[in-house]
XYZ file of C-alpha atoms in Angstrom:
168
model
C 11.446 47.681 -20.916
C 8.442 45.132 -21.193
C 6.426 45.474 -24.848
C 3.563 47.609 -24.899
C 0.704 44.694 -24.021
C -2.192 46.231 -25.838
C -2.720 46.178 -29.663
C -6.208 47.841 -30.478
C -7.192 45.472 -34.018
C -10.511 47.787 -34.526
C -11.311 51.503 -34.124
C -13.123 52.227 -30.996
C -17.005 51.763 -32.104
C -19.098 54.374 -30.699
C -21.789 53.463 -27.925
C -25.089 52.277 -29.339
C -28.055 54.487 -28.616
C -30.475 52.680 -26.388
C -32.379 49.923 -28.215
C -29.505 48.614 -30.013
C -26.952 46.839 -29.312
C -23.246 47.966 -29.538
C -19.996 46.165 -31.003
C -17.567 45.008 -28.977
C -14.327 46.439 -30.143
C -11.603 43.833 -30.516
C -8.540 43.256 -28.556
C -5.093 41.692 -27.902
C -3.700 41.657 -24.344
C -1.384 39.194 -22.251
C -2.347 37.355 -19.358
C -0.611 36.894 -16.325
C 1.266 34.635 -17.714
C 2.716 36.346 -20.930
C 0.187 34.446 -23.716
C -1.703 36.402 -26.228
C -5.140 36.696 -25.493
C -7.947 37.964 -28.029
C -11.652 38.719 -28.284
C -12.091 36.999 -31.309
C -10.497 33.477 -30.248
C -12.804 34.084 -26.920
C -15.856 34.119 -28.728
C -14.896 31.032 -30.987
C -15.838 29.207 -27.483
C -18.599 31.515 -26.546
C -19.891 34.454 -24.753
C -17.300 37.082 -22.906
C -18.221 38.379 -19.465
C -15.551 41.206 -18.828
C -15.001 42.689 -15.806
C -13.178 45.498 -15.027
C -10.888 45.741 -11.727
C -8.012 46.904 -10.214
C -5.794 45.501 -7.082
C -6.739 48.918 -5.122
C -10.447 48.513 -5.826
C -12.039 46.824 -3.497
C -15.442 46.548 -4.672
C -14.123 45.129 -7.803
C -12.340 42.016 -6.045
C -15.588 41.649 -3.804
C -17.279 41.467 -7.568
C -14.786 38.683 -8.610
C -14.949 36.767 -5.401
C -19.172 36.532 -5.492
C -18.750 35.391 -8.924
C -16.408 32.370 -8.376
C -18.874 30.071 -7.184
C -20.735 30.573 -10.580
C -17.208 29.715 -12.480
C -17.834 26.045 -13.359
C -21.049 27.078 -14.808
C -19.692 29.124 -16.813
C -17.382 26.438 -17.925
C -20.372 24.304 -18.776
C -22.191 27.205 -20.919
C -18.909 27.954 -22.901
C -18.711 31.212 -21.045
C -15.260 32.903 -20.238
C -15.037 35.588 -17.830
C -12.107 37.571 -18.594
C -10.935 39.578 -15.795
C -8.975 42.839 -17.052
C -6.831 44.225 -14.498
C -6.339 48.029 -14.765
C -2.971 48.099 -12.547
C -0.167 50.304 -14.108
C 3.091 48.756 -14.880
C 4.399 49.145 -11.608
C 2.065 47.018 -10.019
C 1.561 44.295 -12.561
C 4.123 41.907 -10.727
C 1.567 41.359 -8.096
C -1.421 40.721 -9.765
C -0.891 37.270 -11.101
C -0.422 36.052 -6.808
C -3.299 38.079 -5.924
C -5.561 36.297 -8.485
C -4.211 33.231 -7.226
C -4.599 33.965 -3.377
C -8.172 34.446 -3.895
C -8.197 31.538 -6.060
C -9.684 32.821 -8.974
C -9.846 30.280 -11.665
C -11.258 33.045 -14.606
C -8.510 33.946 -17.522
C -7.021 37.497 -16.046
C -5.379 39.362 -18.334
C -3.024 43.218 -17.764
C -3.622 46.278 -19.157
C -1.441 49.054 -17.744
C -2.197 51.489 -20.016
C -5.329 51.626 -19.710
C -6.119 51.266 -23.141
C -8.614 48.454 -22.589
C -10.826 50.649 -20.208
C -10.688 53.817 -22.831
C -11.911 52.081 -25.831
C -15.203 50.267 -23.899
C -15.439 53.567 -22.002
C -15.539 52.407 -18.689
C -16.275 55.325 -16.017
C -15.955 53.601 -13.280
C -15.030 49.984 -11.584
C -15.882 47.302 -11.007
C -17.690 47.732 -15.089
C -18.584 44.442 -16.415
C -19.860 43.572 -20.059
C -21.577 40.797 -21.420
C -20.470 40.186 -25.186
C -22.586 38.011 -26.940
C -21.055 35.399 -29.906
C -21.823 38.125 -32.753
C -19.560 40.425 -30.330
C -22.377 42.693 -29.462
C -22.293 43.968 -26.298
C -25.663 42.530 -24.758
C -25.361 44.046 -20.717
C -23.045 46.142 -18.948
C -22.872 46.792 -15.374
C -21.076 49.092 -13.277
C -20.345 49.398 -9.679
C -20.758 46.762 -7.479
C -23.005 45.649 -3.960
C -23.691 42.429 -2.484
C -26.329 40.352 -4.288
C -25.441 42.569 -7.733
C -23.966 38.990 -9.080
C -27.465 37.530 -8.629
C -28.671 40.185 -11.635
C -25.194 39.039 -13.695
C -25.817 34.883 -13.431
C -29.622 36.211 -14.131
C -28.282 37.908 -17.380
C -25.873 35.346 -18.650
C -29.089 32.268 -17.791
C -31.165 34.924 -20.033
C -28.299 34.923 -22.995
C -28.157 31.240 -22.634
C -31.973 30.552 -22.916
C -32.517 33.091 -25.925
C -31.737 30.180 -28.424
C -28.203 29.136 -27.759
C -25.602 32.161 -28.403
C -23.359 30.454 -25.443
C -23.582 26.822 -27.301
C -20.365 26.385 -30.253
C-alpha cells in the first residue's frame, strides 16, 4: 500500500469572520512526483495561489488552462500556484500525464483523501485561495467561468502592489 500522503502540521483554524483575514492551515503533501511539498517552504519564496481540482471536473481544468499564460508572471513575482488534485487513490496514476498533456508548468501536488479540501473547507471546485507571506488567506474563489482568471491576475497584481508581500 502507498503511505498516507497527507500530514496535517496545524489544527484546522476556523474561518475568519468577514473583515479579517484567516490563517492558512499548514500542510505536507507529495507531488506527482513523490517529493515532500509544504506550505511553509512555499511561502519562504512567496505568495501561494491554491487551486482546487479534480481530473473529472471540468471547470476546474478550464480554470488551470486560462491561468497558464499568467505562469511566468508568476515566476517573476515569486508566486507559486500549487495545484491540489482531489483524485482518490485509484486515479492518482493518471494525474501526473494529464498535467503534463495540458502542459501545465505549476507544482501539482495529490491528495486522495481529501484531507487537503476538509481542512480549507472547500464546498465546491474549482476553489482557489490566495495565501499571502504571513499565511493569511487574502482571497478565495470558487467556481469557475470564462474571464473569472481576469479577477485572480487582478487579485494577485493587487497583493503585489500593497507594498511587496510577493518580493523575498
Amino acid at each position: 500500500k502507498r503511505v498516507a500522503l497527507l500530514l496535517i502540521m496545524l489544527i484546522v483554524l476556523p474561518l475568519a469572520d468577514e473583515g479579517t483575514l484567516a490563517d492558512a492551515p499548514g500542510f505536507m503533501l507529495e507531488d506527482v512526483d513523490g517529493n515532500p511539498v509544504n506550505l511553509d517552504s512555499l511561502l519562504t519564496k512567496g505568495p501561494v495561489l491554491m487551486s482546487f481540482w479534480a481530473l473529472w471536473c471540468k471547470m476546474c481544468i478550464k480554470e488551470l488552462d486560462a491561468l497558464k499564460p499568467y505562469a511566468e508572471e508568476f515566476d517573476s513575482l515569486n508566486i507559486t500556484l500549487l495545484a491540489i488534485s482531489q483524485d482518490k487513490t485509484r486515479a492518482v496514476p493518471k494525474v501526473k500525464p494529464f498535467a503534463t498533456s495540458h502542459n501545465w508548468t505549476y507544482q501539482v501536488v495529490l491528495d486522495p483523501e481529501n484531507a487537503m479540501r476538509e481542512m480549507y473547507n472547500v464546498q465546491a471546485m474549482p476553489t482557489l485561495f490566495i495565501i499571502d507571506q504571513n499565511k493569511k488567506i487574502v482571497f478565495t474563489h470558487q467556481g469557475y467561468k470564462p474571464g473569472d482568471e481576469e479577477l485572480i491576475i487582478a487579485e494577485v497584481r493587487e497583493l503585489y502592489e500593497k507594498g511587496g508581500e510577493c518580493e523575498q
